[in-house]
Structures are given as structure tokens and as C-alpha cells.
Amino acid sequence: MALIFLAVILMGTGLLMLPVSNAEGISAPWITAFFTAVSAVCVTGLATVDTGTYWSTFGQVVILLLFQLGGFGIMTVATLLGLLVNSSLRLRTRMIAQSESRSLGMGDVVSVAKVVLLVTFVMELLVAGLLTLRLHFAYGQPWGEAAWSGLFHSVSAFNNAGFSIYPDNLMGYATDALILLPVMAAIVIGGIGFPVLNDLRRKISDPRHWSLHTKLTLSGTALLLFGGFASLLVFEWSNPGTLGTMSLPDKLLSAAFASVSARTAGFNSIDIGALTHESWALHYFLMFVGGGSAGTAGGVKVGTIAILALLVIAEIRGRQDSEAFGRRVGGAAQRQAITVLVLGSTMIVLGTLVILRDTDIPTDQVIFEVISAFGTVGLSTGITASLPESSQLMLTVLMYVGRVGTITLAASLALGEHRMSYRYPEEHPIVG
């Protein structure tokens, strides 16, 4: 799977280096094309150039296709294409698709793939239509321009890509609920995870029979969204650079949008560089956690953090098992969650050290950029374009690992699990 994503990135780089992809009709530098292709396929949204003015319409179409493919799932596409040719899939194809879609069993692969297809296109077309109408009637954009802008931002939002063809992202619509609310809906639905959507589709009227994964993801998402919203209101209420000059309804709208977008969407309706340091620290956490598993969001995932929280609660309460909603979390899931957290944290530390060595940019801004890249978020304090090539390449590694590495890691842990015919004597080292 990792090689497949890499192949698509290289293909996208080649297309973006074509003169027809550049607004001025010249070949883009390889580092610019490569960085943009990685950011698009990894549905991140970080950019070293302005998407709307640097790239031609052809180049923007290439970028849209890259983040549609990256968010939709390359193996999901392959699964659906395979079904068109043959009603059955080879075992190897099912296993790879299962690891990417986080299907709970081999029989779920096709079911999840169909849900991905249905939800993706219905949601993208619906939001695109709403944005097109709003941009045409409220802002006077010609039908063609409004339709392209609506489609681009709808696909970008659903795939949590964060790419915008406007120089200031969505800051020009910071007080327009009819623009921001559809975008928020697309972000949340795309980032909640397709296994959750598949579970809801089959058992929407009977929450008691939802899987533990669905319950943990939905409850964790609600907690993070509300907590982020309330915290941003407190931290930015009087900040003249963000919410300070807005009316109460606009403050509520912008804080809600920022809380949703921080979960790996990458759009911003307020100036991220003008946020208080407390809000930056809050973004560190929200970006690192990300969204649901097997969705378009990045991060270490809500389910991972929920499992770790249950483990901590059980330890504090002196219980042997981690429990939630009348179910016990298996030991294998706990070990996988710890591994994902440790490796993710390690990548962020290494990335921060590499960039700090190459630049004189303040540490808090570097940390923000690194977590944004690893979490495939795309938010930035404005330093991306000023970074040296070595640091930009470090960000591409983080984006790639964030989009592919944790998925591959979880799959390898699951597929490589086996029972030993013996066990060593147990001993308890001192902890804490």
C-alpha cells in the first residue's frame, strides 16, 4: 500500500511539472511540484505556493484528482474497479483493501467500499451545489467560476484536504454561515471514518448494537469538537487578530469552524498566525488526535486516544480490564494503540529537531508545522513557503508517514499477530 501511494505521488509530481499545469506556462520546480503532490495525495493542504494563482486550471484539476484519490482510498478505488470486471476479488486484494479501509472482516471490504463510493459522491455533489448557489447569488460570481470553486472546496472539505483556490483560504467568508456550515458538515462526515458510516447505515435505528469502535469514535469526536469550540472561544474572545472584533454569532461560528477544521481539515476562516499561544497549544492536541479511523482525516485517530484513555482509567481504578459501553477492550488493541502513539510522537520529535537545526524560526511555530504535517491537517502559521528545501522535504516525509505509515503499522500489527508456544516467566519492573 505504501508503494502504491508513492507511485501516485510521483505520477502527480510529473503532471504538475508539465508547463500546462503552471499558470505562466512554464515548468514548475521539482520541489514545488513534489511538495504539492505529496500534500494532495496525503490530503494535507500545506502549500509552498498559492494554489489559485500559481497553478493553471489544469494544474488545479490535477491537485483535485490527487486529493480525491488520496482521501477516497487508492485501494478502495482498485476494489471497486475490480468488482466492475469480476464479482469476486483475490484474497491478496481483499487483504490490502481491508488494511486500508479498516474493515473488521474480509466480508466487510466490498460493503465498506460501496459505502465509501455512495457517501463520497453524494456528499461532495450536495455541498458543491450549495456552495455554487451561494457564491453565485450572494457574491456575484459567474456560474462557471462559482461551480468550479464550489466543487473544488467541496471535494477538498470532504477529503479533509484543506486546499483552497483563495489566497486567504476561507477568511473572506468568516461570517457567512451558508458557506462555512456545509464545509463543516463535509469535514465531519468525511473524517468520521467509513466503518462508522457503514455501521450507522446498517443499524442507525438501534444504537445498542453499534460496534464499540463506532461508539468510541462518535463520543470521542463529540467531546473533542465541543471542547475545542469552548476552549477557542475562551482563548480568542478578546484577541483583535481573530475573534475580538466579531459579533457574538460570528464568534460562535468562527470558533466552531476552527474546532472542526483543526481535526485535520486544514481550512481556516481566521488568521492562524494571529492565534494566541494557548490556542496554538490546543491545536497541537487536536491536530495530533485527528479524526476517525479509515476516513479522510489524519492524526493518530480518535479511537487510539479513546483506547488509551480507557486504559489509564482502568489502571487508576485498579481494574484489570479496560471497559466501555458494556464491552472489554482487547489487549492487542491496547498494545497497538500504545505503539501508534509512541511512534507518532517519535516522528514529531524527530521532525521538529530536523527543522530547528535548519532554521531560526521560533520553536512553537515549528512544532505547529510539524504536527500539522504529520496529522495531515494543513494549517500553518505562515512559515511553509519560507522553509529551506531540506525542511520542506522533512515535511513531505511527515505527511507521507501520517497518511500511510500509521495505516500500514496497524495492518502489520494485526496481520503479524501470532501465538507463541511458550511464555517467559513474568516479572514486574518498577513503573513511575
Coordinates of C-alpha atoms in Angstrom, one line a residue:
M1 CA 0.0 0.0 0.0
A2 CA 2.8 2.4 0.8
L3 CA 4.4 1.8 -2.6
I4 CA 1.0 2.4 -4.3
F5 CA 0.7 5.8 -2.6
L6 CA 4.3 6.6 -3.5
A7 CA 3.6 5.8 -7.2
V8 CA 0.6 8.1 -7.3
I9 CA 2.7 10.9 -5.7
L10 CA 5.4 10.5 -8.3
M11 CA 2.8 10.5 -11.1
G12 CA 1.2 13.6 -9.7
T13 CA 4.7 15.3 -9.4
G14 CA 5.3 14.6 -13.1
L15 CA 1.9 16.0 -14.1
L16 CA 2.4 19.2 -12.0
M17 CA 5.8 19.7 -13.6
L18 CA 4.3 20.0 -17.0
P19 CA 4.1 23.6 -18.4
V20 CA 0.4 23.3 -18.9
S21 CA 0.0 22.9 -15.1
N22 CA 1.6 26.3 -14.4
A23 CA -0.4 29.5 -14.7
E24 CA 2.5 31.1 -16.6
G25 CA 3.1 28.2 -18.9
I26 CA 6.5 27.2 -17.5
S27 CA 7.6 24.1 -15.8
A28 CA 7.3 24.2 -12.0
P29 CA 10.5 23.4 -9.9
W30 CA 10.5 19.8 -8.9
I31 CA 10.4 20.6 -5.2
T32 CA 7.3 22.7 -5.6
A33 CA 5.6 20.0 -7.7
F34 CA 6.7 17.2 -5.4
F35 CA 5.7 19.0 -2.2
T36 CA 2.2 19.9 -3.7
A37 CA 1.7 16.3 -4.9
V38 CA 2.6 14.8 -1.5
S39 CA 0.4 17.3 0.3
A40 CA -2.5 16.5 -2.1
V41 CA -2.3 12.7 -2.1
C42 CA -1.8 12.7 1.7
V43 CA -4.8 15.1 1.9
T44 CA -2.8 17.6 4.0
G45 CA -3.2 21.0 2.4
L46 CA 0.2 22.5 3.2
A47 CA 1.5 24.5 0.2
T48 CA 4.6 26.5 -0.7
V49 CA 2.7 28.4 -3.4
D50 CA -0.7 29.9 -3.8
T51 CA -2.9 27.2 -5.3
G52 CA -5.3 29.6 -7.0
T53 CA -2.7 31.8 -8.8
Y54 CA 0.4 29.6 -9.3
W55 CA -1.4 26.6 -10.9
S56 CA -3.5 26.8 -14.0
T57 CA -6.9 25.3 -14.2
F58 CA -5.3 22.0 -15.5
G59 CA -3.0 22.1 -12.5
Q60 CA -5.8 22.7 -10.1
V61 CA -7.7 19.7 -11.7
V62 CA -4.7 17.5 -11.1
I63 CA -4.5 18.6 -7.5
L64 CA -8.2 17.9 -7.0
L65 CA -7.9 14.4 -8.5
L66 CA -4.9 13.7 -6.3
F67 CA -6.6 14.6 -3.0
Q68 CA -9.8 12.9 -4.2
L69 CA -7.8 9.7 -4.9
G70 CA -5.8 10.1 -1.7
G71 CA -8.8 10.7 0.5
F72 CA -11.2 8.2 -1.2
G73 CA -8.6 5.5 -0.9
I74 CA -6.4 4.1 -3.6
M75 CA -7.2 0.5 -2.7
T76 CA -10.9 1.3 -2.4
V77 CA -10.8 2.6 -6.0
A78 CA -9.0 -0.6 -7.0
T79 CA -11.6 -2.7 -5.2
L80 CA -14.5 -1.0 -6.9
L81 CA -12.8 -1.2 -10.3
G82 CA -12.1 -4.9 -9.7
L83 CA -15.8 -5.5 -8.9
L84 CA -16.7 -4.0 -12.3
V85 CA -14.5 -6.6 -14.0
N86 CA -15.1 -9.5 -11.7
S87 CA -17.6 -10.1 -9.0
S88 CA -15.0 -11.8 -6.8
L89 CA -11.7 -10.4 -5.6
R90 CA -8.4 -12.2 -5.0
L91 CA -7.5 -12.8 -1.4
R92 CA -4.5 -10.6 -1.6
T93 CA -6.5 -7.7 -3.0
R94 CA -9.1 -8.1 -0.2
M95 CA -6.4 -8.1 2.5
I96 CA -4.8 -4.9 1.2
A97 CA -8.1 -3.2 0.8
Q98 CA -9.1 -4.4 4.3
S99 CA -6.0 -2.9 5.8
E100 CA -6.7 0.5 4.1
S101 CA -10.4 0.6 4.8
R102 CA -10.0 -0.8 8.4
S103 CA -12.8 -3.3 7.6
L104 CA -13.3 -5.7 10.5
G105 CA -13.5 -8.7 8.3
M106 CA -12.9 -9.9 4.8
G107 CA -16.6 -9.8 4.1
D108 CA -16.8 -6.1 5.0
V109 CA -14.4 -5.0 2.3
V110 CA -16.9 -4.7 -0.5
S111 CA -19.6 -3.3 1.8
V112 CA -17.4 -0.6 3.1
A113 CA -16.1 0.2 -0.5
K114 CA -19.7 0.7 -1.7
V115 CA -20.4 3.0 1.3
V116 CA -17.3 5.0 0.5
L117 CA -18.5 5.4 -3.1
L118 CA -22.0 6.4 -2.2
V119 CA -21.3 8.8 0.7
T120 CA -18.4 10.4 -1.1
F121 CA -20.1 11.4 -4.2
V122 CA -23.5 12.2 -2.7
M123 CA -21.9 14.5 0.0
E124 CA -19.5 16.1 -2.4
L125 CA -22.1 16.9 -5.0
L126 CA -24.6 18.2 -2.4
V127 CA -22.1 20.5 -0.8
A128 CA -20.8 21.6 -4.2
G129 CA -24.3 22.6 -5.2
L130 CA -24.9 24.6 -2.0
L131 CA -21.6 26.4 -2.3
T132 CA -22.2 27.1 -6.0
L133 CA -25.6 28.7 -5.4
R134 CA -24.3 30.8 -2.5
L135 CA -21.2 32.1 -4.4
H136 CA -23.3 33.0 -7.5
F137 CA -26.3 34.7 -5.8
A138 CA -24.5 36.3 -2.8
Y139 CA -21.1 37.1 -4.2
G140 CA -21.9 37.6 -7.9
Q141 CA -19.5 35.0 -9.2
P142 CA -20.3 33.8 -12.8
W143 CA -21.9 30.3 -12.9
G144 CA -18.7 28.7 -14.2
E145 CA -16.4 30.3 -11.6
A146 CA -18.9 29.6 -8.8
A147 CA -19.4 25.9 -9.9
W148 CA -15.6 25.3 -10.1
S149 CA -15.0 27.0 -6.7
G150 CA -17.9 25.1 -5.1
L151 CA -16.7 21.7 -6.5
F152 CA -13.1 22.3 -5.6
H153 CA -13.8 23.3 -2.0
S154 CA -16.5 20.6 -1.5
V155 CA -14.1 17.8 -2.6
S156 CA -11.3 19.4 -0.6
A157 CA -13.5 19.6 2.5
F158 CA -14.9 16.1 2.3
N159 CA -11.4 14.6 1.9
N160 CA -10.1 16.8 4.7
A161 CA -7.5 18.1 2.2
G162 CA -7.6 21.8 3.2
F163 CA -6.6 23.1 -0.3
S164 CA -8.3 26.4 -1.3
I165 CA -8.1 28.4 -4.5
Y166 CA -8.4 31.6 -2.5
P167 CA -5.2 33.4 -1.3
D168 CA -6.6 33.8 2.3
N169 CA -8.2 30.3 2.3
L170 CA -11.8 30.9 3.7
M171 CA -11.1 34.0 5.7
G172 CA -13.2 36.0 3.2
Y173 CA -16.2 34.0 4.3
A174 CA -15.6 34.1 8.1
T175 CA -19.0 35.5 8.8
D176 CA -21.0 33.5 6.2
A177 CA -22.7 30.5 7.8
L178 CA -24.1 29.4 4.4
I179 CA -20.5 28.8 3.3
L180 CA -18.9 27.5 6.4
L181 CA -21.7 25.2 7.7
P182 CA -21.8 23.0 4.5
V183 CA -18.0 22.8 4.6
M184 CA -18.0 21.8 8.3
A185 CA -20.6 19.1 7.5
A186 CA -18.4 17.7 4.8
I187 CA -15.3 17.7 7.0
V188 CA -17.0 15.9 9.9
I189 CA -18.7 13.2 7.7
G190 CA -15.6 12.6 5.7
G191 CA -13.4 12.4 8.8
I192 CA -15.6 10.3 11.0
G193 CA -14.5 7.1 9.2
F194 CA -16.2 4.9 6.7
P195 CA -16.5 1.8 9.0
V196 CA -18.5 4.1 11.3
L197 CA -20.7 5.3 8.5
N198 CA -21.2 1.7 7.4
D199 CA -22.2 0.7 10.9
L200 CA -24.7 3.6 11.1
R201 CA -26.1 2.7 7.7
R202 CA -27.0 -0.8 8.9
K203 CA -28.0 -0.1 12.5
I204 CA -29.0 3.6 12.5
S205 CA -32.2 2.9 14.5
D206 CA -30.6 0.7 17.1
P207 CA -27.6 2.4 18.9
R208 CA -27.4 -0.5 21.3
H209 CA -26.0 -2.7 18.6
W210 CA -23.4 -0.3 17.3
S211 CA -19.9 -1.6 17.5
L212 CA -17.6 -0.4 20.3
H213 CA -15.4 1.3 17.6
T214 CA -18.4 3.3 16.5
K215 CA -19.4 4.3 20.0
L216 CA -15.9 5.3 21.0
T217 CA -15.4 7.3 17.7
L218 CA -18.7 9.2 18.0
S219 CA -18.4 10.0 21.7
G220 CA -14.7 11.0 21.3
T221 CA -15.4 13.2 18.3
A222 CA -18.3 15.0 20.0
L223 CA -16.1 15.6 23.1
L224 CA -13.2 17.0 21.0
L225 CA -15.4 19.2 18.9
F226 CA -17.2 20.7 21.8
G227 CA -14.0 21.0 23.9
G228 CA -12.2 22.7 21.1
F229 CA -15.0 25.1 20.4
A230 CA -15.4 26.1 24.0
S231 CA -11.6 26.5 24.5
L232 CA -11.1 28.6 21.4
L233 CA -13.9 30.9 22.5
V234 CA -12.2 31.5 25.8
F235 CA -8.7 31.9 24.4
E236 CA -9.6 34.1 21.4
W237 CA -12.6 36.1 22.8
S238 CA -10.7 39.3 23.1
N239 CA -8.0 38.7 20.6
P240 CA -8.3 41.6 18.0
G241 CA -6.4 39.5 15.4
T242 CA -9.1 36.7 15.4
L243 CA -12.4 36.8 17.2
G244 CA -12.1 40.0 19.2
T245 CA -13.8 42.3 16.7
M246 CA -16.6 40.0 15.7
S247 CA -20.2 39.9 16.8
L248 CA -21.4 37.1 19.1
P249 CA -22.9 35.0 16.3
D250 CA -19.8 35.4 14.2
K251 CA -17.6 34.4 17.1
L252 CA -19.6 31.3 17.7
L253 CA -19.4 30.4 14.0
S254 CA -15.7 31.0 13.6
A255 CA -14.8 29.1 16.8
A256 CA -16.9 26.2 15.7
F257 CA -15.3 26.2 12.3
A258 CA -11.8 26.4 13.8
S259 CA -12.5 23.5 16.1
V260 CA -13.8 21.3 13.3
S261 CA -11.0 22.3 10.9
A262 CA -8.3 21.6 13.4
R263 CA -9.2 17.9 13.4
T264 CA -7.2 17.6 10.1
A265 CA -9.3 19.6 7.6
G266 CA -6.8 22.4 7.2
F267 CA -9.2 25.2 6.2
N268 CA -9.2 28.4 8.2
S269 CA -11.6 31.3 8.5
I270 CA -9.4 33.3 10.9
D271 CA -5.7 34.0 10.8
I272 CA -3.8 31.0 12.3
G273 CA -0.7 33.1 12.7
A274 CA -2.6 35.6 14.9
L275 CA -3.9 33.0 17.4
T276 CA -2.8 33.1 21.0
H277 CA -0.1 30.7 22.2
E278 CA -2.8 28.9 24.2
S279 CA -4.8 28.3 21.0
W280 CA -1.7 27.0 19.3
A281 CA -1.2 24.5 22.1
L282 CA -4.8 23.4 21.8
H283 CA -4.2 22.9 18.1
Y284 CA -1.2 20.7 18.8
F285 CA -3.5 18.3 20.6
L286 CA -6.5 18.4 18.2
M287 CA -4.2 18.0 15.1
F288 CA -2.3 15.1 16.7
V289 CA -5.5 13.2 17.6
G290 CA -7.2 13.8 14.2
G291 CA -10.4 12.1 13.1
G292 CA -11.8 8.6 12.8
S293 CA -10.0 5.5 11.5
A294 CA -10.3 4.7 7.8
G295 CA -11.8 8.1 6.9
T296 CA -10.3 11.0 5.1
A297 CA -8.8 12.5 8.3
G298 CA -5.3 12.0 9.7
G299 CA -3.7 12.0 13.1
V300 CA -3.3 9.1 15.4
K301 CA -7.1 8.8 15.4
V302 CA -9.9 9.2 17.9
G303 CA -10.2 5.5 18.6
T304 CA -6.5 5.3 19.5
I305 CA -6.7 8.0 22.1
A306 CA -10.0 6.6 23.4
I307 CA -8.5 3.2 24.0
L308 CA -5.5 4.8 25.8
A309 CA -7.9 6.9 28.0
L310 CA -9.8 3.8 28.9
L311 CA -6.5 2.0 29.8
V312 CA -5.5 4.9 32.1
I313 CA -8.9 5.0 33.7
A314 CA -8.8 1.2 34.4
E315 CA -5.3 1.5 35.9
I316 CA -6.3 4.3 38.1
R317 CA -9.4 2.5 39.3
G318 CA -7.3 -0.7 39.9
R319 CA -9.2 -2.8 37.3
Q320 CA -7.6 -5.4 35.2
D321 CA -9.7 -4.8 32.1
S322 CA -10.4 -1.6 30.1
E323 CA -14.2 -1.3 29.7
A324 CA -16.7 0.9 27.9
F325 CA -20.3 0.6 26.9
G326 CA -20.5 -2.9 28.3
R327 CA -17.6 -4.2 26.4
R328 CA -14.0 -5.1 27.2
V329 CA -11.1 -3.7 25.1
G330 CA -8.8 -6.5 24.0
G331 CA -5.1 -6.5 24.9
A332 CA -4.0 -6.5 21.3
A333 CA -5.9 -3.3 20.6
Q334 CA -4.3 -1.6 23.7
R335 CA -0.8 -2.6 22.5
Q336 CA -1.4 -1.3 19.0
A337 CA -2.7 2.0 20.4
I338 CA 0.4 2.5 22.6
T339 CA 2.6 1.6 19.6
V340 CA 0.9 4.1 17.3
L341 CA 1.1 6.8 19.9
V342 CA 4.8 6.3 20.7
L343 CA 5.8 6.1 17.0
G344 CA 3.7 9.1 16.1
S345 CA 5.2 11.1 19.0
T346 CA 8.7 10.0 17.9
M347 CA 8.1 11.2 14.4
I348 CA 7.0 14.6 15.6
V349 CA 10.1 15.0 17.9
L350 CA 12.5 14.0 15.1
G351 CA 10.8 16.2 12.6
T352 CA 10.9 19.2 15.0
L353 CA 14.6 18.6 15.7
V354 CA 15.5 18.4 11.9
I355 CA 13.7 21.7 11.1
L356 CA 15.0 23.5 14.1
R357 CA 18.5 22.6 13.0
D358 CA 17.9 24.2 9.6
T359 CA 16.0 27.4 10.5
D360 CA 15.8 30.2 13.1
I361 CA 12.0 30.0 13.3
P362 CA 10.5 30.0 16.8
T363 CA 10.1 26.5 18.2
D364 CA 6.3 26.8 18.8
Q365 CA 5.7 27.6 15.1
V366 CA 7.9 24.7 14.0
I367 CA 6.1 22.3 16.3
F368 CA 2.8 23.6 14.9
E369 CA 4.0 23.0 11.3
V370 CA 5.4 19.5 12.1
I371 CA 2.2 18.3 13.9
S372 CA 0.1 19.8 11.1
A373 CA 2.2 17.8 8.5
F374 CA 2.1 14.5 10.5
G375 CA -1.6 14.9 11.2
T376 CA -2.2 15.7 7.5
V377 CA -4.0 18.8 8.7
G378 CA -2.6 21.6 6.5
L379 CA -3.0 24.5 8.9
S380 CA 0.1 26.7 9.1
T381 CA 1.2 29.9 10.9
G382 CA 2.6 31.1 7.6
I383 CA 6.1 29.6 7.5
T384 CA 5.8 26.8 4.9
A385 CA 7.0 28.8 1.9
S386 CA 9.9 30.3 3.8
L387 CA 11.4 26.9 4.9
P388 CA 14.5 25.7 3.2
E389 CA 14.2 22.7 0.8
S390 CA 15.6 20.3 3.4
S391 CA 12.9 21.2 5.9
Q392 CA 10.2 21.0 3.2
L393 CA 11.4 17.5 2.3
M394 CA 11.1 16.7 6.0
L395 CA 7.5 17.8 6.0
T396 CA 6.8 15.6 3.0
V397 CA 8.2 12.6 4.9
L398 CA 5.9 13.5 7.8
M399 CA 2.9 13.9 5.5
Y400 CA 3.6 10.6 3.9
V401 CA 4.1 8.7 7.2
G402 CA 1.0 10.4 8.6
R403 CA -1.2 9.3 5.7
V404 CA 0.3 5.8 5.1
G405 CA 2.6 4.9 8.0
T406 CA 0.0 4.5 10.7
I407 CA -2.3 2.6 8.5
T408 CA 0.5 0.2 7.4
L409 CA 1.6 -0.1 11.0
A410 CA -1.8 -1.0 12.3
A411 CA -2.2 -3.6 9.5
S412 CA 1.2 -5.1 10.1
L413 CA 0.5 -5.4 13.8
A414 CA -2.8 -7.1 13.1
L415 CA -1.6 -9.4 10.3
G416 CA 1.7 -10.2 12.1
E417 CA 0.0 -11.3 15.3
H418 CA 0.6 -14.9 16.3
R419 CA 0.6 -17.1 19.3
M420 CA 3.8 -18.4 20.8
S421 CA 4.2 -21.9 22.0
Y422 CA 5.8 -20.7 25.2
R423 CA 5.9 -17.7 27.6
Y424 CA 8.7 -16.3 29.7
P425 CA 8.4 -16.0 33.5
E426 CA 6.6 -12.8 34.4
E427 CA 8.3 -10.0 36.3
H428 CA 7.1 -6.5 37.2
P429 CA 9.6 -3.7 36.7
I430 CA 9.0 -0.5 38.7
V431 CA 6.8 2.0 36.9
G432 CA 6.7 5.7 37.9

